[in-house]
Amino acid sequence: MASATFLSTLSLANKNYLLLTPTHACAKGYTNNFRVSNLPSIVVRKEGSVRSQGFVAMQEKGGSTLSDDSRTKTPHVLTVAGSDSGAGAGIQADLKACAARGVYCSTVITALTAQNTVGVQGASNVPEDFVAQQLKSVLSDMQVDVVKTGMLPSVGIVKTLCRTLREYPVHALVVDPVMVSTSGDVLAGPSILSTFREELLPMADIITPNLKEASALLNGMQLETVDDMRSAARLLHNMGPKNVLVKGGDLPDSSDAVDILYNGHNFYELRSPRIRTRNTHGTGCSLASSIAAEVAKGYPMLSAVKVAKRFVETALDYSKEIVIGNGPQGPFDHLLRLKSHSQDCHRQQPFDPSDLFLYAVTDSRMNKRWGRSIVDAVKAAIDGGATIIQLREKDAETKDFLESAKACLRICRLHGVPLLINDRVDVAIACDADGVHVGQSDMPACVARTLLGPEKIIGVSCKTPEQAEQAWVDGADYIGCGGVYPTNTKENNITVGLNGLKTVCMASKLPVVAIGGIGVSNARAVMEIRTPNLKGVAVVSALFDRECVQTETRKLHEVLLGSNIGST
Ligand SMILES: Cc1ncc(COP(=O)(O)OP(=O)(O)O)c(N)n1
Ligand SMILES: Cc1nc(C(=O)O)sc1CCOP(=O)(O)O
Ligand SMILES: [Mg+2]
């Protein structure tokens, strides 16, 4: 193995950074029996603040040379567990949890189970030597940071794992001592207990038993109170793991979910409100995998447990209503995406450029002047024929803006009209709007895209072909081009005129909506530049600085229909 001092000779091309040696790493909590090839490196600024955490790739066992650069390594969890055909628990839950927590997850399958939300209908163990082969395949090739174990159905498989881990030590071992499924089916019998106690637990950085598992490991000890959990944690700690997390989810008479973490010195009582849901299948596997994921990223154990618990609770809460399977214990959604929306309140359609036909952009000052609420303004515009709405509330307090946006969204969803938020990506995310419109000095579209995901609509204001090209590169869906005419609505706005509009349209790979000083009197002239990707007009004052928004919108709608745009 490369010596520890060898690492301290490392330096980066950029002399402003230091690479922490194993001594530093140990001080940061990386104290386990990791192999040097997995040694986490922490790059810090000279003045001491952590810049990034990563892992330096080193030559496999026995090597004393580092790889030729200081590429950061993807945190990697290897799960050694059983397959759940229903995909709520086991290997499948581990993969989803790790993906959700942003770490790579490889898999060694110990057993196949025929399983669903009703229970476990069948199980078949993978032969020991094939478990050994899978372990070797992964550990001899990939730089695994943390091994997480789930269903280990035979003494032979536990022994195989322990033997392999001695041969290929990793940074940390997270043991979820799975014995009984949530449905009550036995996944690892009592014969396994002594091997757990004698071989596996002493190697573990953390074990995560629930009350039944803790009781089984402690020869049937009664666990009914939080004090009992503390006693159990202490007794289990005596068996050798560095940390014990006794999960109190099954504790009777408790409105909170209480877990006890014990590290041999301190007890931490981790409480959170109990989430009432049938969708708890796979909670234990997901929690252990999430802890493994956070440890793989370099978090100390207490932080890893807290973050993992918060993640699982959020996912459970989010998934309260999802319905998968007919049994009593449904899976939950790790990626927070399956939440059911009723058909009429969830935008199902991808962005349709023809939605830009009559684009109504609100203005808080105008609404105030005419004594109408933003919700009433939006309703009236939709009734008049607006095909897309943008909330451009420059003076609104964030809290009020969010509330109004939610109310407007309900109306827009009912009518199938997309609702975008001007400038405020945070508000768009918070209310689950259909997208945002950003200008050249707002959040860059590529960043908004990362935050909003691939499906939301992003519009970008562009006055030049170069800006239009950048909007395309950044992943925008459309551009707004203006000011076509002078406007009082936006201060110091440069007017590009019909020629400028045409130039941008011809250069743009994205659909275009024209904006600035447009109303009933000139909308036709705008559309008559007749470039195929000019799809409509965006209008503020000609709709909202008027007594009757609905009437003005209807008039503009008629003009636009007359100009036969969007059809070329
Ligand atoms: C459809 C549409 N086009 C252009 C704009 C202007 O956006 P921006 O340049 O960010 O200016 P503000 O609207 O934020 O003042 C727009 N809002 N909508
Ligand atoms: C918000 C906005 N953006 C513009 C641009 O040129 O990008 S012009 C503009 C104001 C449009 O308001 P009205 O329809 O009242 O002229
Ligand atoms: Mg803006």
Coordinates of C-alpha atoms in Angstrom, one line a residue, residues 48-292:
G48 CA -8.6 27.2 5.3
S49 CA -12.1 27.2 3.9
V50 CA -13.1 23.9 2.3
R51 CA -13.3 24.3 -1.5
S52 CA -14.4 20.9 -2.6
Q53 CA -14.3 17.4 -1.5
G54 CA -13.3 14.5 -3.6
F55 CA -11.3 11.4 -3.8
V56 CA -7.9 11.1 -5.5
A57 CA -7.7 8.1 -7.8
M58 CA -4.7 5.9 -6.9
Q59 CA -3.2 2.8 -8.3
E60 CA -4.9 -0.4 -7.1
K61 CA -3.4 -2.2 -4.1
G62 CA 0.3 -2.1 -3.7
G63 CA 0.7 0.9 -6.0
S64 CA 2.6 3.9 -4.8
T65 CA 1.9 6.2 -7.7
L66 CA -1.1 8.5 -8.0
S67 CA -3.0 8.8 -11.1
D68 CA -1.7 11.6 -13.3
D69 CA -4.2 14.2 -12.3
S70 CA -6.4 15.2 -9.4
R71 CA -9.8 14.4 -10.8
T72 CA -12.4 14.2 -8.2
K73 CA -14.0 10.8 -7.9
T74 CA -17.8 10.2 -7.8
P75 CA -18.9 9.1 -4.3
H76 CA -19.7 5.4 -4.6
V77 CA -21.9 3.1 -2.5
L78 CA -22.0 -0.7 -3.1
T79 CA -25.2 -2.2 -1.8
V80 CA -25.1 -5.9 -0.9
A81 CA -28.8 -6.8 -0.6
G82 CA -31.7 -8.8 -2.0
S83 CA -33.8 -7.9 -5.0
D84 CA -37.5 -6.9 -4.4
S85 CA -39.5 -7.5 -7.5
G86 CA -42.0 -4.8 -6.4
A87 CA -39.1 -2.4 -6.2
G88 CA -40.2 -0.8 -3.0
A89 CA -37.3 -2.2 -0.9
G90 CA -34.0 -4.0 -1.3
I91 CA -31.6 -3.4 -4.1
Q92 CA -34.1 -1.3 -6.0
A93 CA -34.8 1.0 -3.1
D94 CA -31.0 1.3 -2.5
L95 CA -30.4 2.3 -6.1
K96 CA -33.2 4.9 -6.0
A97 CA -32.0 6.4 -2.7
C98 CA -28.5 6.7 -3.9
A99 CA -29.6 8.2 -7.2
A100 CA -31.7 10.7 -5.3
R101 CA -28.8 11.5 -3.0
G102 CA -26.5 12.0 -5.9
V103 CA -24.0 9.1 -5.5
Y104 CA -23.1 6.2 -7.7
C105 CA -24.5 2.8 -6.5
S106 CA -23.2 -0.6 -7.6
T107 CA -25.0 -3.8 -6.5
V108 CA -24.3 -7.3 -5.3
I109 CA -27.5 -9.3 -5.2
T110 CA -27.7 -11.8 -2.4
A111 CA -31.2 -13.1 -3.0
L112 CA -34.2 -12.8 -5.3
T113 CA -37.5 -12.2 -3.7
A114 CA -40.9 -12.4 -5.4
Q115 CA -42.5 -9.6 -3.5
N116 CA -45.2 -6.9 -3.8
T117 CA -47.1 -4.6 -1.6
V118 CA -49.0 -7.5 -0.1
G119 CA -45.9 -9.5 1.1
V120 CA -43.1 -11.8 0.1
Q121 CA -44.4 -14.7 -2.0
G122 CA -41.0 -16.4 -2.6
A123 CA -37.3 -16.1 -2.1
S124 CA -34.3 -17.7 -3.6
N125 CA -30.8 -17.2 -2.3
V126 CA -28.0 -16.5 -4.7
P127 CA -25.2 -19.2 -4.3
E128 CA -22.4 -18.0 -1.9
D129 CA -19.7 -18.4 -4.5
F130 CA -21.7 -16.2 -6.9
V131 CA -22.1 -13.6 -4.3
A132 CA -18.3 -13.8 -3.8
Q133 CA -17.9 -13.4 -7.5
Q134 CA -20.1 -10.3 -7.7
L135 CA -18.3 -8.7 -4.8
K136 CA -14.9 -9.3 -6.4
S137 CA -16.0 -8.0 -9.7
V138 CA -17.1 -4.7 -8.2
L139 CA -14.4 -4.3 -5.5
S140 CA -11.5 -5.2 -7.6
D141 CA -12.4 -2.7 -10.3
M142 CA -14.3 0.2 -8.8
Q143 CA -13.3 2.5 -6.0
V144 CA -16.2 1.8 -3.6
D145 CA -16.3 4.3 -0.7
V146 CA -19.0 2.7 1.4
V147 CA -20.5 -0.8 1.5
K148 CA -24.1 -0.9 2.7
T149 CA -25.7 -4.3 3.5
G150 CA -29.3 -5.3 3.5
M151 CA -30.7 -8.8 3.2
L152 CA -27.9 -11.3 3.9
P153 CA -29.9 -14.5 3.9
S154 CA -27.4 -17.2 4.9
V155 CA -24.5 -17.6 7.3
G156 CA -22.3 -18.4 4.3
I157 CA -23.2 -15.2 2.6
V158 CA -22.4 -13.1 5.7
K159 CA -19.0 -14.9 6.0
T160 CA -18.3 -14.4 2.4
L161 CA -18.9 -10.7 2.7
C162 CA -16.8 -10.3 5.8
R163 CA -13.9 -12.2 4.1
T164 CA -14.1 -10.1 1.0
L165 CA -14.2 -6.9 3.0
R166 CA -11.0 -7.9 4.8
E167 CA -9.4 -8.4 1.4
Y168 CA -10.8 -5.2 -0.1
P169 CA -11.3 -2.8 2.8
V170 CA -13.5 0.2 2.1
H171 CA -13.9 3.6 3.8
A172 CA -17.0 2.6 5.7
L173 CA -19.5 -0.2 6.3
V174 CA -23.2 0.5 6.9
V175 CA -25.1 -2.5 8.1
D176 CA -28.9 -2.6 8.0
P177 CA -29.5 -5.9 9.8
V178 CA -32.5 -6.9 7.8
M179 CA -34.3 -9.9 9.3
V180 CA -38.0 -9.4 8.7
S181 CA -39.8 -7.5 5.9
T182 CA -42.3 -4.7 6.5
S183 CA -45.0 -7.3 5.7
G184 CA -43.7 -9.5 8.5
D185 CA -42.0 -12.1 6.3
V186 CA -38.7 -13.5 7.6
L187 CA -35.8 -12.6 5.3
A188 CA -32.9 -13.9 7.4
G189 CA -33.5 -16.5 10.1
P190 CA -32.2 -16.7 13.7
S191 CA -29.3 -18.9 12.6
I192 CA -27.6 -15.8 11.2
L193 CA -27.6 -13.9 14.5
S194 CA -24.4 -15.2 15.9
T195 CA -22.5 -14.6 12.7
F196 CA -23.9 -11.1 12.6
R197 CA -22.8 -10.5 16.2
E198 CA -19.3 -12.1 15.9
E199 CA -18.2 -11.1 12.4
L200 CA -20.3 -8.4 10.7
L201 CA -21.2 -6.0 13.5
P202 CA -17.6 -5.5 14.7
M203 CA -16.7 -4.3 11.2
A204 CA -19.5 -1.8 10.9
D205 CA -19.3 1.9 11.1
I206 CA -23.0 2.0 11.8
I207 CA -25.8 -0.5 12.2
T208 CA -29.4 0.6 11.8
P209 CA -31.7 -2.0 13.4
N210 CA -35.4 -1.4 14.0
L211 CA -36.9 -2.4 17.3
K212 CA -37.5 -6.0 16.2
E213 CA -34.1 -6.4 14.8
A214 CA -32.4 -4.8 17.8
S215 CA -34.4 -7.1 20.0
A216 CA -33.5 -10.2 18.0
L217 CA -29.8 -9.2 18.2
L218 CA -30.2 -8.8 22.0
N219 CA -31.7 -12.3 22.5
G220 CA -35.3 -11.1 22.6
M221 CA -34.9 -8.0 24.9
Q222 CA -38.1 -6.1 25.4
L223 CA -38.0 -2.7 23.7
E224 CA -41.0 -0.5 24.5
T225 CA -39.7 2.9 25.5
V226 CA -37.1 5.4 24.4
D227 CA -35.1 4.4 27.5
D228 CA -35.2 0.8 26.3
M229 CA -33.9 2.0 23.0
R230 CA -31.0 3.7 24.7
S231 CA -30.1 0.6 26.6
A232 CA -30.3 -1.5 23.4
A233 CA -28.1 1.0 21.6
R234 CA -25.4 0.7 24.3
L235 CA -25.6 -3.1 24.4
L236 CA -25.4 -3.3 20.6
H237 CA -22.4 -0.8 20.6
N238 CA -20.6 -3.3 22.9
M239 CA -20.7 -5.8 20.0
G240 CA -18.3 -3.6 18.1
P241 CA -20.0 -1.2 15.6
K242 CA -18.8 2.4 15.9
N243 CA -22.3 3.8 15.8
V244 CA -25.7 2.3 16.5
L245 CA -29.0 3.8 15.2
V246 CA -32.0 2.2 16.9
K247 CA -35.0 3.1 14.9
G248 CA -38.2 3.6 16.9
G249 CA -40.7 3.7 14.1
D250 CA -42.6 0.9 15.7
L251 CA -42.6 2.4 19.2
P252 CA -46.1 2.3 20.6
D253 CA -47.9 5.4 21.8
S254 CA -45.6 7.9 20.2
S255 CA -46.8 10.7 17.9
D256 CA -43.2 11.4 16.9
A257 CA -40.8 9.0 15.2
V258 CA -37.9 8.7 17.6
D259 CA -34.5 7.2 16.6
I260 CA -31.6 6.9 19.0
L261 CA -28.1 7.3 17.7
Y262 CA -25.2 6.2 20.0
N263 CA -21.6 6.5 19.2
G264 CA -20.1 5.1 22.3
H265 CA -19.9 8.6 23.9
N266 CA -23.1 10.4 23.3
F267 CA -26.7 9.6 22.7
Y268 CA -28.6 11.6 20.1
E269 CA -32.4 11.5 20.2
L270 CA -33.6 12.3 16.7
R271 CA -37.3 13.1 16.7
S272 CA -39.6 14.0 13.8
P273 CA -43.3 14.1 13.4
R274 CA -44.7 10.7 12.4
I275 CA -45.9 10.7 8.8
R276 CA -49.2 8.9 8.4
T277 CA -49.0 7.0 5.2
R278 CA -49.4 3.4 3.9
N279 CA -46.3 4.0 1.7
T280 CA -43.6 3.0 4.0
H281 CA -42.3 -0.1 2.2
G282 CA -38.5 0.2 1.9
T283 CA -38.0 2.9 4.4
G284 CA -35.3 1.0 6.3
C285 CA -33.3 0.2 3.2
S286 CA -33.6 3.7 1.9
L287 CA -32.5 5.2 5.2
A288 CA -29.4 3.0 5.4
S289 CA -28.6 3.7 1.8
S290 CA -29.0 7.4 2.3
I291 CA -26.7 7.3 5.3
A292 CA -24.2 5.4 3.2

